[in-house]
PDB file of C-alpha atoms in Angstrom:
ATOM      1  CA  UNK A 175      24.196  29.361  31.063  1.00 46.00           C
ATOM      2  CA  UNK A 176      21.110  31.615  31.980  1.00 50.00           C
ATOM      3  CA  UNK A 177      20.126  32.611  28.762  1.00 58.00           C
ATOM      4  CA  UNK A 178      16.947  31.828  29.921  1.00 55.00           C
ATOM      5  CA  UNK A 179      13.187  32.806  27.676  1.00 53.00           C
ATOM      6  CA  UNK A 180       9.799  34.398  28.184  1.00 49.00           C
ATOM      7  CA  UNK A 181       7.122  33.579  26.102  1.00 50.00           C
ATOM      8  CA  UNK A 182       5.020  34.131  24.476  1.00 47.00           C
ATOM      9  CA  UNK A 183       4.472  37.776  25.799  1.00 51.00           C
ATOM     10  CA  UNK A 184       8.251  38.482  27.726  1.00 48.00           C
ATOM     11  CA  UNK A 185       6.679  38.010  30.884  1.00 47.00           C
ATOM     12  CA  UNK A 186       3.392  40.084  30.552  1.00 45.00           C
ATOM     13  CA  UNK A 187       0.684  38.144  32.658  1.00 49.00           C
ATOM     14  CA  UNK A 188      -1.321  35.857  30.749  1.00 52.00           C
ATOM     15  CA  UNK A 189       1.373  35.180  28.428  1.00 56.00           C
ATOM     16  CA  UNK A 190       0.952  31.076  29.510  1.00 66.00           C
ATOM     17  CA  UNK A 191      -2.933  31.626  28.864  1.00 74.00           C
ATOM     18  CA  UNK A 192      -2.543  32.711  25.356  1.00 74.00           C
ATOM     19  CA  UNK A 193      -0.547  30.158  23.963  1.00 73.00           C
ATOM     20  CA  UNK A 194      -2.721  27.226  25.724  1.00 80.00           C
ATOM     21  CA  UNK A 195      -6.002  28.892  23.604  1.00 84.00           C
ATOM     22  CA  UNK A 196      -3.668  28.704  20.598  1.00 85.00           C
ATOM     23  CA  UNK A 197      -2.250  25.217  20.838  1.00 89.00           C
ATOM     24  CA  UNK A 198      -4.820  22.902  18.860  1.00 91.00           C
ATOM     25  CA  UNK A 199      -4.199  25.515  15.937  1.00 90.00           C
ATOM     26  CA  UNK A 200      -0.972  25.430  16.206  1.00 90.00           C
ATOM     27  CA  UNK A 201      -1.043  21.381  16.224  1.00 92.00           C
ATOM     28  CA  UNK A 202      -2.924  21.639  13.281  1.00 92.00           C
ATOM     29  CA  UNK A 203      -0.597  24.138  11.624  1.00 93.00           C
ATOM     30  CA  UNK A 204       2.700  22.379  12.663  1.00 95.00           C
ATOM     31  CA  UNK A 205       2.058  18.827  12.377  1.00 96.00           C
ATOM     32  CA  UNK A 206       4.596  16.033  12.309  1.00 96.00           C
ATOM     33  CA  UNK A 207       6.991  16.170   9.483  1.00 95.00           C
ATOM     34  CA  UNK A 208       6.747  20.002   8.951  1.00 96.00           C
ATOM     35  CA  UNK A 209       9.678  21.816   8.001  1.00 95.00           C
ATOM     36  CA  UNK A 210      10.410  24.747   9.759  1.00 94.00           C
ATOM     37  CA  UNK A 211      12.390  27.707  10.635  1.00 93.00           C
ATOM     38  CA  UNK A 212      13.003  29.785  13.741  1.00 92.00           C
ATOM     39  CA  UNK A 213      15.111  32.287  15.756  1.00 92.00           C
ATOM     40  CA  UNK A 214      16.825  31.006  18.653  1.00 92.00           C
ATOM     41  CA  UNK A 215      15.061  32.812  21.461  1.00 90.00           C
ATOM     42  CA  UNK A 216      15.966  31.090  24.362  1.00 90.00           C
ATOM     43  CA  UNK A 217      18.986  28.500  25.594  1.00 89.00           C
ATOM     44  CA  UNK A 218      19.184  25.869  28.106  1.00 90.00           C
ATOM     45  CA  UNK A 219      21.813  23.397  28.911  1.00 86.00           C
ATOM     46  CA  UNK A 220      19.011  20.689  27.145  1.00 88.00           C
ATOM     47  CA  UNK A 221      18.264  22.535  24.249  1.00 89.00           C
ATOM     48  CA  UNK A 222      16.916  25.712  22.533  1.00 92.00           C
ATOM     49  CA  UNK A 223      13.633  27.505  22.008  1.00 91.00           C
ATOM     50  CA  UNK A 224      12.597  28.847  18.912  1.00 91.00           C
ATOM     51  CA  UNK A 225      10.320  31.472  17.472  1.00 91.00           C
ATOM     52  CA  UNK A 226       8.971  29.642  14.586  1.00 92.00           C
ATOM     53  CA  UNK A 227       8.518  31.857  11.904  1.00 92.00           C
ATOM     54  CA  UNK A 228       4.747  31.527  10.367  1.00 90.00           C
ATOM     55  CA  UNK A 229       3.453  30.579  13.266  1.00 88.00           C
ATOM     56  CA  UNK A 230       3.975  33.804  15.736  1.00 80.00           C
ATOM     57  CA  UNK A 231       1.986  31.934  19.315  1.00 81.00           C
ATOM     58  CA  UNK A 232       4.099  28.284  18.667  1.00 85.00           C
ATOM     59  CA  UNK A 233       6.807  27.902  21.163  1.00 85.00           C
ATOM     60  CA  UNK A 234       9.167  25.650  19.642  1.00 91.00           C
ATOM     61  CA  UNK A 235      11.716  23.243  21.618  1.00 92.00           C
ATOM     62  CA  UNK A 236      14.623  22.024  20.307  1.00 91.00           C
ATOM     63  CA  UNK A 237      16.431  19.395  22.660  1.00 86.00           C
ATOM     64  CA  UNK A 238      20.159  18.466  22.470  1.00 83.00           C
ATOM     65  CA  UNK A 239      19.274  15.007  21.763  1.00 81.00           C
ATOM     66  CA  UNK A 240      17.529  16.314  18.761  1.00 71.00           C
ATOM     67  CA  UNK A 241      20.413  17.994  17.542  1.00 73.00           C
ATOM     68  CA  UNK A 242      23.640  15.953  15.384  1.00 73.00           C
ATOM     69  CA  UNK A 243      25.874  14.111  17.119  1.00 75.00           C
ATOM     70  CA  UNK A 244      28.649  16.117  18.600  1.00 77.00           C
ATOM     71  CA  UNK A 245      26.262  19.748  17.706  1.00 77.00           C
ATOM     72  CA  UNK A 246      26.733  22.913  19.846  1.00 82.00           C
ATOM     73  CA  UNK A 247      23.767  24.908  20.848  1.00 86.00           C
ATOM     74  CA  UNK A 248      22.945  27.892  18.607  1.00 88.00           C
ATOM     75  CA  UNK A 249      23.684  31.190  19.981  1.00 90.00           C
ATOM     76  CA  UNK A 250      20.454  33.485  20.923  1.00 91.00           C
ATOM     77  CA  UNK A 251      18.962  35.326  17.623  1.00 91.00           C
ATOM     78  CA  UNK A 252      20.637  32.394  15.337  1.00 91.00           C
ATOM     79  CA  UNK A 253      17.909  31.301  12.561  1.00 92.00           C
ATOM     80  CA  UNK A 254      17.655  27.450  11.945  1.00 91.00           C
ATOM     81  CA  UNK A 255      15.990  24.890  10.676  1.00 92.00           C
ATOM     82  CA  UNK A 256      13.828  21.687  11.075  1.00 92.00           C
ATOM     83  CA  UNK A 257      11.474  19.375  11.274  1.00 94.00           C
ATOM     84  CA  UNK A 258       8.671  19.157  13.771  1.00 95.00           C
ATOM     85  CA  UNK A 259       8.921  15.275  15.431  1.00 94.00           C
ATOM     86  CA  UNK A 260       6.117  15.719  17.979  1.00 95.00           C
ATOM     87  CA  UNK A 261       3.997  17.861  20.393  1.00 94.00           C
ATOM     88  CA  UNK A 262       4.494  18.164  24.071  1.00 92.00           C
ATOM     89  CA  UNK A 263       0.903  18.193  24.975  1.00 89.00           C
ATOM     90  CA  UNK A 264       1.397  19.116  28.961  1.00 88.00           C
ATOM     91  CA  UNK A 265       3.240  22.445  28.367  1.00 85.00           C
ATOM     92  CA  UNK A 266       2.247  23.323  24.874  1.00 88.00           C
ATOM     93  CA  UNK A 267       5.627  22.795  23.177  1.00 90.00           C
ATOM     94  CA  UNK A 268       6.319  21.802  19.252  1.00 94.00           C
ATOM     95  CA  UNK A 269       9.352  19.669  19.497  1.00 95.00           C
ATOM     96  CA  UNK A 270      11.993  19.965  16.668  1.00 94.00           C
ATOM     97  CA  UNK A 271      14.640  17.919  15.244  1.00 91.00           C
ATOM     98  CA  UNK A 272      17.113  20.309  14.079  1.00 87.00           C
ATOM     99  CA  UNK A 273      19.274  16.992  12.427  1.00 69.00           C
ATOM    100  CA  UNK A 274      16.127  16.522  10.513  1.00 45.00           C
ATOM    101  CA  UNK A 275      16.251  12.558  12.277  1.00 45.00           C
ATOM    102  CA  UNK A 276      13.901  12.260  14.603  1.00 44.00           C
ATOM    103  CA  UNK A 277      15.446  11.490  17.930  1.00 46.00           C
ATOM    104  CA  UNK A 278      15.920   7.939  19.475  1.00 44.00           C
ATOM    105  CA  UNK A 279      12.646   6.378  21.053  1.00 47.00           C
ATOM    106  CA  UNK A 280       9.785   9.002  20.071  1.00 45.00           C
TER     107      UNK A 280
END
């Protein structure tokens, strides 16, 4: 599978720069228990990143342990839905549950 993502600026320098200066807003905009929605802008064989829609610097990541049981990953450009469960702090991700549960030991 190399449907693989750029973000937040596909692959302009500085891209990685921009959304570090935006992540405490965007912890304080997408805080746990938010629903939200997104475009599928990236796939890996762990899960998808979204676009969140709102919230145009938030990289969203939505694992495949995060998904239903027995769920396939969403093609590129599909629009779903969620819940934020958490924040990955160390590369400036907004995890999503795309089951709505919130995944097994977080």
């Amino acid at each position: 599978m190399d449907e693989y993502y750029s973000w937040p600026d596909n692959g302009v320098k500085g891209g990685g720069a921009r959304a570090q200066a935006a992540w405490p807003a965007m912890c304080e905009a997408l805080p746990v228990g938010t629903q939200v929605t997104g475009e599928v802008v990236g796939r890996q064989p762990f899960g998808v990143f979204l676009r969140i829609a709102g919230v145009p610097d938030a990289i969203g990541l939505a694992e495949i342990t995060a998904m239903p049981h027995g769920a396939q990953l969403p093609q590129l450009g599909t629009h779903v839905s969620g819940e934020v469960f958490g924040h990955a702090h160390h590369n400036h991700q907004v995890r999503i549950s795309l089951s709505g549960r919130r995944p097994a030991g977080t």
